[in-house]
Coordinates of C-alpha atoms and ligand atoms in Angstrom, one line a residue:
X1 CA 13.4 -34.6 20.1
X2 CA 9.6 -33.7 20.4
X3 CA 7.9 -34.6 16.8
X4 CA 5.4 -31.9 15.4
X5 CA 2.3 -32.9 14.3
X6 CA 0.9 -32.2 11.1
X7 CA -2.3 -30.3 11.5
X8 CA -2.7 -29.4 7.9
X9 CA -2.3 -30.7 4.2
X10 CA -3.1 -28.2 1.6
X11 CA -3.1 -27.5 -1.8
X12 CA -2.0 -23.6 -1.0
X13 CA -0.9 -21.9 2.3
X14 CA -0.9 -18.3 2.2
X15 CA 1.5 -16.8 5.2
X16 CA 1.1 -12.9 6.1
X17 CA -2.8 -11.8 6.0
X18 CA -2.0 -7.8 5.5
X19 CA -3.8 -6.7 2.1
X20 CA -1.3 -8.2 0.0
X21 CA -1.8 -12.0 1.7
X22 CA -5.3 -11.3 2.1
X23 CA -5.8 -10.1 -1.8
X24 CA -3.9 -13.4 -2.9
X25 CA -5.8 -15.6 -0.4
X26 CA -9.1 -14.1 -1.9
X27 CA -8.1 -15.4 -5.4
X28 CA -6.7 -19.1 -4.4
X29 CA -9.8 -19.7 -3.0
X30 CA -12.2 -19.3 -5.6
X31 CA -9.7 -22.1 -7.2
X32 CA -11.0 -25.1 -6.1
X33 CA -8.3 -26.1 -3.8
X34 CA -7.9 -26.4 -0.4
X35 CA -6.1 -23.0 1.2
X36 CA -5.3 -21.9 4.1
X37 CA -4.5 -18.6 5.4
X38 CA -2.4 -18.0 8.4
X39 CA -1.2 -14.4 10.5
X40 CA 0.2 -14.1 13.6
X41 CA -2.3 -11.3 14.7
X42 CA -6.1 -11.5 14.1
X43 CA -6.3 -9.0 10.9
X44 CA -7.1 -6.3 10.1
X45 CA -4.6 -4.8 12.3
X46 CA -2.3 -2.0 13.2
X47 CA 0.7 -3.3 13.2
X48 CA 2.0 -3.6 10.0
X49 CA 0.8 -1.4 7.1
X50 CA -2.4 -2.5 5.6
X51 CA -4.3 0.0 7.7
X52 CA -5.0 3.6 9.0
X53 CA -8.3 4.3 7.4
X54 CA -7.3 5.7 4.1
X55 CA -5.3 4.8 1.5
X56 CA -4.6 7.0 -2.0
X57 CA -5.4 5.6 -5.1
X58 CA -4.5 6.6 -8.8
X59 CA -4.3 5.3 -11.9
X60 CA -1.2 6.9 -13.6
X61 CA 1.5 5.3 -11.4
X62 CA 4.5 7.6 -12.1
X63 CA 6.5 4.6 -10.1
X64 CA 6.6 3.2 -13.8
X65 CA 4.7 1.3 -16.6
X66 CA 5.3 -2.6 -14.5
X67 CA 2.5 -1.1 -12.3
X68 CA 0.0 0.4 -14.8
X69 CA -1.9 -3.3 -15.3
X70 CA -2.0 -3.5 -11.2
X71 CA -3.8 -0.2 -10.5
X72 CA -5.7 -0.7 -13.1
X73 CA -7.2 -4.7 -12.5
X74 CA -7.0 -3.3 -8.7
X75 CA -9.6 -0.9 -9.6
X76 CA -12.0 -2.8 -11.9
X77 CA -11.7 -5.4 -9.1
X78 CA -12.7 -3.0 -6.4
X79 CA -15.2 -2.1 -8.6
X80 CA -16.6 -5.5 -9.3
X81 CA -16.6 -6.3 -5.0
X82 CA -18.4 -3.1 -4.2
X83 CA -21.3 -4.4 -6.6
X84 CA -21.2 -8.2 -5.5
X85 CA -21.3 -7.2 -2.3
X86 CA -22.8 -4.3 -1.9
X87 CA -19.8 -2.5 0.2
X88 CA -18.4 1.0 -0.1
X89 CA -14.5 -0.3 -0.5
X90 CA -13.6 3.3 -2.4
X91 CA -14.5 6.6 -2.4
X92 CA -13.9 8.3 -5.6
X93 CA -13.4 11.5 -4.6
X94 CA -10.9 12.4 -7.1
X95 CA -7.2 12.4 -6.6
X96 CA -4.8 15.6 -7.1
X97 CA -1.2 15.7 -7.2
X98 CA 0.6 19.0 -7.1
X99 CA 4.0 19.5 -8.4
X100 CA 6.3 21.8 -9.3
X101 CA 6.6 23.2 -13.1
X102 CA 9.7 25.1 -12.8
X103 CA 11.7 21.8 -12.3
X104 CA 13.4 21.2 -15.7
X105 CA 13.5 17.8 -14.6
X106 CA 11.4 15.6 -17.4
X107 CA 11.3 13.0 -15.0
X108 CA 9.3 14.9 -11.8
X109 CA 6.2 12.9 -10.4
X110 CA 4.1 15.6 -11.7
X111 CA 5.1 14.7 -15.3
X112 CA 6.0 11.4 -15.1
X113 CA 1.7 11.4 -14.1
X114 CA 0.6 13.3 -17.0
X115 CA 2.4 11.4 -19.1
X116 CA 1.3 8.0 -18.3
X117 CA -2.1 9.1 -18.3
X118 CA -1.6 10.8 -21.7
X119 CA -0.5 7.5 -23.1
X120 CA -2.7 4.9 -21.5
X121 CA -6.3 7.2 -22.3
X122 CA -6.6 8.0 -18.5
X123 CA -9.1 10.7 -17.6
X124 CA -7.6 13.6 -16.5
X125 CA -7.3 17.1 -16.1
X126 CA -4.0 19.4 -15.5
X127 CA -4.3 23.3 -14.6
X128 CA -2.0 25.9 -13.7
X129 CA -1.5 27.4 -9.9
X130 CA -4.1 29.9 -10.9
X131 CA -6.9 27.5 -11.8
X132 CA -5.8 25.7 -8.9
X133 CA -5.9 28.7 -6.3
X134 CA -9.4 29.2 -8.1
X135 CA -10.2 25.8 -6.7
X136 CA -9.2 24.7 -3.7
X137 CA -8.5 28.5 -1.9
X138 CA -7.4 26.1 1.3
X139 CA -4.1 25.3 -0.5
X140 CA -2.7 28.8 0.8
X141 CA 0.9 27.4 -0.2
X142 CA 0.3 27.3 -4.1
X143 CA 3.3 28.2 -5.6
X144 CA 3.5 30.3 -9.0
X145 CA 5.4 27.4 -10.8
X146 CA 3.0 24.5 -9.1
X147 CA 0.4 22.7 -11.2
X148 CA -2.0 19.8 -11.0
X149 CA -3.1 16.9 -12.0
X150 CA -6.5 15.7 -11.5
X151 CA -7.7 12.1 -11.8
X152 CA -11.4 12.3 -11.2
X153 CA -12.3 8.6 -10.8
X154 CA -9.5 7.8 -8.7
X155 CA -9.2 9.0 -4.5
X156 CA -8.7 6.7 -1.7
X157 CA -9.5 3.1 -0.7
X158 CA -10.7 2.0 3.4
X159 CA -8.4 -0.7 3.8
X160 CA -9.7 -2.1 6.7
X161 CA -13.0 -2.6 5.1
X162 CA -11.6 -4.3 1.7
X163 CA -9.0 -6.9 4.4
X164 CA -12.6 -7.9 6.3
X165 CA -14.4 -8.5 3.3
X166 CA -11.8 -10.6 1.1
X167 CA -10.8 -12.6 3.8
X168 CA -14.5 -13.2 4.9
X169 CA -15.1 -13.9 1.0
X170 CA -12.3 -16.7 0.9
X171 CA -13.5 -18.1 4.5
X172 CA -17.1 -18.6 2.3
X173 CA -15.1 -20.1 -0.5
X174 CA -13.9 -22.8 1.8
X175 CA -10.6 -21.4 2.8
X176 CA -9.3 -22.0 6.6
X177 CA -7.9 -19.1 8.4
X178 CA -5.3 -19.6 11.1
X179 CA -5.9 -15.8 13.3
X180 CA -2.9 -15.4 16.0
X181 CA -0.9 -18.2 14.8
X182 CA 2.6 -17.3 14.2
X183 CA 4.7 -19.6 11.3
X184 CA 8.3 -20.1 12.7
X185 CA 10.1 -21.6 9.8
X186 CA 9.3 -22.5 6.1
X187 CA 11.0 -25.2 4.4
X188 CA 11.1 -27.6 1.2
X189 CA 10.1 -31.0 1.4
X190 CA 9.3 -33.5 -1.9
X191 CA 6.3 -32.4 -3.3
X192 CA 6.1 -29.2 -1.9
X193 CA 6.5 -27.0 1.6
X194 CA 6.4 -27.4 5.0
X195 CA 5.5 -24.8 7.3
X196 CA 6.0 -25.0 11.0
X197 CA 3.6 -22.9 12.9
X198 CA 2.7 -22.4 16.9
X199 CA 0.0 -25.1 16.3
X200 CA 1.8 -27.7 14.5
X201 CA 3.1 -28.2 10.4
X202 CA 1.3 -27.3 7.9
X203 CA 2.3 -29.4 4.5
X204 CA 1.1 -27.5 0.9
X205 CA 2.0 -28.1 -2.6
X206 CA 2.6 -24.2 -2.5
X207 CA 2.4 -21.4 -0.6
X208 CA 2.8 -17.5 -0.9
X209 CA 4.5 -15.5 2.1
X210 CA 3.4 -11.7 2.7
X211 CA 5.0 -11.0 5.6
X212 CA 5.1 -7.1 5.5
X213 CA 8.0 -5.9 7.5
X214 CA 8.3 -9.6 9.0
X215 CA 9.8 -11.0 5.7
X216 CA 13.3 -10.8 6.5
X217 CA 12.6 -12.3 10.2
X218 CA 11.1 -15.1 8.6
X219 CA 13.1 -15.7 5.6
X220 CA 16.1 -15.3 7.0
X221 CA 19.4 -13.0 7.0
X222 CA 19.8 -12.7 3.3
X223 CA 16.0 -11.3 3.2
X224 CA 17.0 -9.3 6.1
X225 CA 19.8 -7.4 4.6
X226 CA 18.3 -7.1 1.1
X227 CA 14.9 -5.4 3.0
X228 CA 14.9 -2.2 4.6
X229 CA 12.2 -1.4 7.0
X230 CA 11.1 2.4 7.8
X231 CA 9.0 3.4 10.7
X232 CA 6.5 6.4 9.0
X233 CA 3.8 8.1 11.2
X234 CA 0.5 9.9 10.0
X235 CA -1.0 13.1 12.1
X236 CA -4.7 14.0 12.0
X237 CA -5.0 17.5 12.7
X238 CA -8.4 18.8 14.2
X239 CA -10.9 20.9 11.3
X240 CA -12.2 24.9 11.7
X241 CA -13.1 24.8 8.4
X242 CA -15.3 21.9 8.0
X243 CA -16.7 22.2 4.9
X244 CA -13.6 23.3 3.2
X245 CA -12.1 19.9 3.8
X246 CA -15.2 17.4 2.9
X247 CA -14.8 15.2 -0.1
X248 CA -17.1 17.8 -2.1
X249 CA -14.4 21.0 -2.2
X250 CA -11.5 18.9 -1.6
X251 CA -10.2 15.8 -3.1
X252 CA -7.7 13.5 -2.0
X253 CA -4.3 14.8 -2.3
X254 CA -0.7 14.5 -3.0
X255 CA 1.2 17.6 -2.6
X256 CA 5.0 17.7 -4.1
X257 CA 6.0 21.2 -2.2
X258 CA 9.8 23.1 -3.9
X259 CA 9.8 24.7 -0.6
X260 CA 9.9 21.5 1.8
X261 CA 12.5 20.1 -0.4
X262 CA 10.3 18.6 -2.1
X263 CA 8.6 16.4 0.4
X264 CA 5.1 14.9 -0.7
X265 CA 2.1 15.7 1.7
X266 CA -0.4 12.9 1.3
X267 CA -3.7 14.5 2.8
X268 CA -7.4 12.8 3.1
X269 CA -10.7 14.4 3.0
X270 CA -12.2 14.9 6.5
X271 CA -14.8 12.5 7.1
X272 CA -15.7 14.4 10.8
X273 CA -13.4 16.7 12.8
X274 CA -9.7 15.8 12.0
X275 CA -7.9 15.9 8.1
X276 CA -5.2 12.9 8.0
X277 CA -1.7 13.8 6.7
X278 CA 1.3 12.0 6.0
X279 CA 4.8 12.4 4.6
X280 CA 7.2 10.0 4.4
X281 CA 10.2 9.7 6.7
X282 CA 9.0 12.3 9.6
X283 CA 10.0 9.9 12.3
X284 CA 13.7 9.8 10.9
X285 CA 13.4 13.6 10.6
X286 CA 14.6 15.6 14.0
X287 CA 12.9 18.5 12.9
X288 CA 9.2 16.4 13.3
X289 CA 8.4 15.7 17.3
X290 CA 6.0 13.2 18.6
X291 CA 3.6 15.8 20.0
X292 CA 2.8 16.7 15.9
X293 CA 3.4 20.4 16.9
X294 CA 6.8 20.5 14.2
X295 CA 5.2 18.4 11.6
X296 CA 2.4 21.2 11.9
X297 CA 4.6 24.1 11.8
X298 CA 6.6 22.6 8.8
X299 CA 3.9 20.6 6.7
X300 CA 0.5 22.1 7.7
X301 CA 0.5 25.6 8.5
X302 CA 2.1 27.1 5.5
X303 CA 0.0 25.3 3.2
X304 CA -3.5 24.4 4.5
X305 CA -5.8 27.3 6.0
X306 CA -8.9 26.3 8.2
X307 CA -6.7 23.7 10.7
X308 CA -5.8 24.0 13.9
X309 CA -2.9 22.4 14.8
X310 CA -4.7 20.4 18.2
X311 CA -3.3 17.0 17.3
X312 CA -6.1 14.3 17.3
X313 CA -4.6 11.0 16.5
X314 CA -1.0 9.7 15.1
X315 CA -0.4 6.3 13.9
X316 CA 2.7 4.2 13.0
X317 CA 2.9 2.6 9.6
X318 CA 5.7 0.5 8.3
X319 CA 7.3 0.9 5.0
X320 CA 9.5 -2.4 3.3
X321 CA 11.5 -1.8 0.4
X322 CA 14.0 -3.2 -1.8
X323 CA 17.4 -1.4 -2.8
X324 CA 15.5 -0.3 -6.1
X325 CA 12.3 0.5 -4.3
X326 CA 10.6 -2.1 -6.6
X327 CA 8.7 -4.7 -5.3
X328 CA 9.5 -8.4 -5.1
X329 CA 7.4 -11.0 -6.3
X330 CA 8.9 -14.1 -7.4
X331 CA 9.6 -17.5 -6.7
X332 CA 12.0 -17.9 -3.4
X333 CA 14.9 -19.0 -4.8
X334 CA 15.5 -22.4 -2.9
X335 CA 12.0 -23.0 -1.5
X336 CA 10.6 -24.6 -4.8
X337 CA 6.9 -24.0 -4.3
X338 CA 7.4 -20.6 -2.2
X339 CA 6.1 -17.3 -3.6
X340 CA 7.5 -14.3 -2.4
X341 CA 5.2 -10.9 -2.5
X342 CA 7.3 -8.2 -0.6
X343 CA 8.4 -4.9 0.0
X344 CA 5.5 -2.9 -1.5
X345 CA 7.0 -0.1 0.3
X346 CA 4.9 3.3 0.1
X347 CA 2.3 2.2 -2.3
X348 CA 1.5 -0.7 -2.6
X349 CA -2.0 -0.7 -1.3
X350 CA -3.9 0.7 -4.6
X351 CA -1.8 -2.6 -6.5
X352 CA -2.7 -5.1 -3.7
X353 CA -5.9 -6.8 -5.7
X354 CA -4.5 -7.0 -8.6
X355 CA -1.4 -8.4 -7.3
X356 CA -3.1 -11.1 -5.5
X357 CA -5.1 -12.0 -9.0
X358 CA -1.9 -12.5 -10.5
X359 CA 0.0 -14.5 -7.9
X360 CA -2.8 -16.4 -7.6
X361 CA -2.8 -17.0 -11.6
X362 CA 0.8 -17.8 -11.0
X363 CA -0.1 -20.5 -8.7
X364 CA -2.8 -21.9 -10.6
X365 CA -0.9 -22.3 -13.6
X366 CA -3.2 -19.8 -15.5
X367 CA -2.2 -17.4 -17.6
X368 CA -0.8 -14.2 -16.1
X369 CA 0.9 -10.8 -16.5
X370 CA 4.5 -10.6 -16.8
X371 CA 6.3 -10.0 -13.4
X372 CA 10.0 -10.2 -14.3
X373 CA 10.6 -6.3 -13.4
X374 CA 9.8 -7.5 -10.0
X375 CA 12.0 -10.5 -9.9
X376 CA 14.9 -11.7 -7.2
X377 CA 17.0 -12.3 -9.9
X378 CA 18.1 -8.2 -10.2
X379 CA 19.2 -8.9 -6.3
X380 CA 21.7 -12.4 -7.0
X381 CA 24.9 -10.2 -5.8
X382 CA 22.8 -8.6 -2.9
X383 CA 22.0 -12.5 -2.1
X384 CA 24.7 -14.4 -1.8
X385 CA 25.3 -17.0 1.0
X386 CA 23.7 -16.9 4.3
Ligands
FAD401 C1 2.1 5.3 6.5 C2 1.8 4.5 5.2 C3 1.0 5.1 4.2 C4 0.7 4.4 3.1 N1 -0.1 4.9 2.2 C5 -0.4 4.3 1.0 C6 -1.3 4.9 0.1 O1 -1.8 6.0 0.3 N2 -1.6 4.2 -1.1 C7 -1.0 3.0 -1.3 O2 -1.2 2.4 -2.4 N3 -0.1 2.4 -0.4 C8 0.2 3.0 0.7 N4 1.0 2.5 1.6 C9 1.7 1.2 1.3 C10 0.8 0.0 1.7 O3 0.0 0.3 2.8 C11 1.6 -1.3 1.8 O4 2.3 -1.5 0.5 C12 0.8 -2.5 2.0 O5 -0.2 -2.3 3.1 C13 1.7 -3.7 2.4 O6 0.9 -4.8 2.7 P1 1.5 -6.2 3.1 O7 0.4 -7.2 3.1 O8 2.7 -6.5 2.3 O9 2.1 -6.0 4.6 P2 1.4 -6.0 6.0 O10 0.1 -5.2 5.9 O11 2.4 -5.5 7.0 O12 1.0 -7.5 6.3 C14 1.9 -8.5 6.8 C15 1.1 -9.5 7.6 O13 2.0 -10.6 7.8 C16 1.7 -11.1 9.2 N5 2.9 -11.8 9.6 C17 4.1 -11.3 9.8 N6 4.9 -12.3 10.3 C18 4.2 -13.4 10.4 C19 4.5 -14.7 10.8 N7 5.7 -15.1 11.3 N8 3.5 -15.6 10.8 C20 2.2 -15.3 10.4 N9 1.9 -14.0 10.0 C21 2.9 -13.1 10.0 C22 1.4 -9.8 9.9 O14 0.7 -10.0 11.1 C23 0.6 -9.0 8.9 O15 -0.8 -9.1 9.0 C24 1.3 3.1 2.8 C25 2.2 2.6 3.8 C26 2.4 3.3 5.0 C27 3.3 2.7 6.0

């Protein structure tokens, strides 16, 4: 049998370069050791879910209080790298989210928002579908019982810009990245882990894996049964009414509508001719074609005036998520030495720096916030044999 050489020995390997990787990679090196980074394509790229242009950001995460300390470090982070650097990474265009009042329901996105924002002294602003008709007269679909929520400092991040800029940033710090290198299999070995790529073995004292949609493929069948993976496409519709659409009349948005059964429209400001929608699960829906046409009909036309319904682009995003729809980030659980950071399903981009500051912490053995709501542990029976 062929021996593979060793082409590597690291203190930390980080596998998976989409934001979350990237994010973590960013921290480890300004450690001091020796990282490396490796991906199987040359990020940022398209095939996974760490781009598309846009991606919402907010600070009262209705998902639930675990998140709060991750939007917010991912922000003050942001923050910090735009003024090192000099780089536009967020536009803070203010983000809305429309829900229905009439819901008796105390645990609606809509409230679950206010609520956390209420508690953790987050700038905000909530107004009636009056005040909101007032406002944005595009939103032709206001119903009587909506209302809004406003976050002023919050709107969307360019993810393509923030994955070029922290894995340049770590390449600076010393960190080796291995572009179009695929790792094949992971395993424990004294001291640490071994991980086999096309090149040859890398050998680390640890290493984090952030394999997006790949996680199961990589980790194995009980990773492939616990993690579900959901094809999702966005539409970009083109503009007539320009102006009504730019980041100065409209924010970006998140749009809870009673009538589509509740489905969440996630809509960007237009930035040239073409507004960027998405709602979750339209490929899995028969009612959405590929042409864009029934996604229009259904999503678009009753609510937005000023778009025509001449599709422009449509991309394919992948979503990863647990049984809970938590994420995972914890220790593999017979890899000593392997971090898992996984299945940050619909929204986990806005968490991704702050993530990667923690993990990282992890790593280093320095101090850092609590993670057990996102543990493997809540998955043993899910787990069991292989
Ligand atoms: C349509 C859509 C819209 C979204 N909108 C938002 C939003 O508005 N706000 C928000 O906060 N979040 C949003 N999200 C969620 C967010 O984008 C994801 O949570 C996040 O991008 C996940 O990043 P990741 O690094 O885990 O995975 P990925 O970006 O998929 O990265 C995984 C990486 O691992 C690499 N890889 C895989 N296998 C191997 C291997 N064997 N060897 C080496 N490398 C490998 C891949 O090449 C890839 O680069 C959205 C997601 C989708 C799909």
């Amino acid at each position: 049998m062929a021996t593979v050489q060793t082409i590597l020995d690291v203190d930390y390997a980080v596998i998976g370069l989409g934001v979350m990787g990237a994010s973590t990679l960013y921290f480890l090196a300004q450690s001091g050791g020796k990282v490396v980074g490796v991906d199987v394509h040359s990020p940022p790229h398209g095939l996974g879910a760490s781009h598309g242009g846009y991606k919402v950001t907010r600070e009262a995460v209705a998902e639930g209080p675990a998140y709060l300390h991750f939007a917010r470090r991912s922000n003050a982070l942001l923050r910090d790298l735009e003024q090192r650097c000099g780089a536009s990474l967020m536009q803070r265009t203010g983000t809305l989210i429309i829900g229905s009042e009439a819901t008796d329901s105390t645990s609606s996105f809509l409230h679950d928002t206010v609520r956390i924002a209420k508690a953790n002294g987050i700038p905000h602003e909530v107004m009636p579908s009056k005040e909101l008709r007032r406002r944005y007269p595009q939103l032709i679909g206001v119903a009587d019982e909506d209302a809004g929520y406003l976050e002023p400092d919050a709107g969307f991040i360019r993810p393509e810009l923030l994955l070029d800029l922290q894995i340049a940033l770590a390449e600076q710090a010393g960190a080796q990245i291995l572009r179009n290198t695929a790792v094949k299999r992971i395993a424990p070995i004294s001291g640490g882990v071994e991980i086999e790529t096309e090149e040859g073995l890398i050998r680390t004292r640890q290493a984090v894996v952030a394999a997006g949609r790949w996680m199961g493929e990589l980790l194995g069948d009980r990773f492939s049964s616990l993690l579900t993976v959901s094809r999702q496409r966005t539409f970009t519709f083109r503009v007539r009414d320009a102006a009504a659409y730019r980041a100065e009349r409209f924010p970006t948005l998140m749009w809870f509508r009673e009538s589509v059964g509740g489905d969440c429209a996630t809509v960007f400001p237009s930035e040239g001719s073409g507004v960027k929608f998405f709602v979750a699960d339209t490929e899995d829906d028969p009612r959405i074609g590929m042409s864009g046409d029934r996604f229009f009909e259904r999503h678009v036309e009753p609510f937005f005036a000023g778009l025509s319904p001449q599709l422009l682009a449509t991309e394919t995003c992948f979503y990863t998520s647990t049984p809970d729809h938590r994420f995972l980030l914890d220790w593999h659980p017979d890899i000593p030495g392997l971090f898992l950071v996984s299945a940050c399903s619909g929204h986990g981009f806005k968490h991704a720096v702050g993530i990667g500051e923690t993990v990282s912490a992890v790593l280093t053995g320095k101090p850092a916030s609590d993670l057990s709501a996102f543990n493997l542990t809540r998955f043993s029976a899910n787990l069991q044999g292989d």
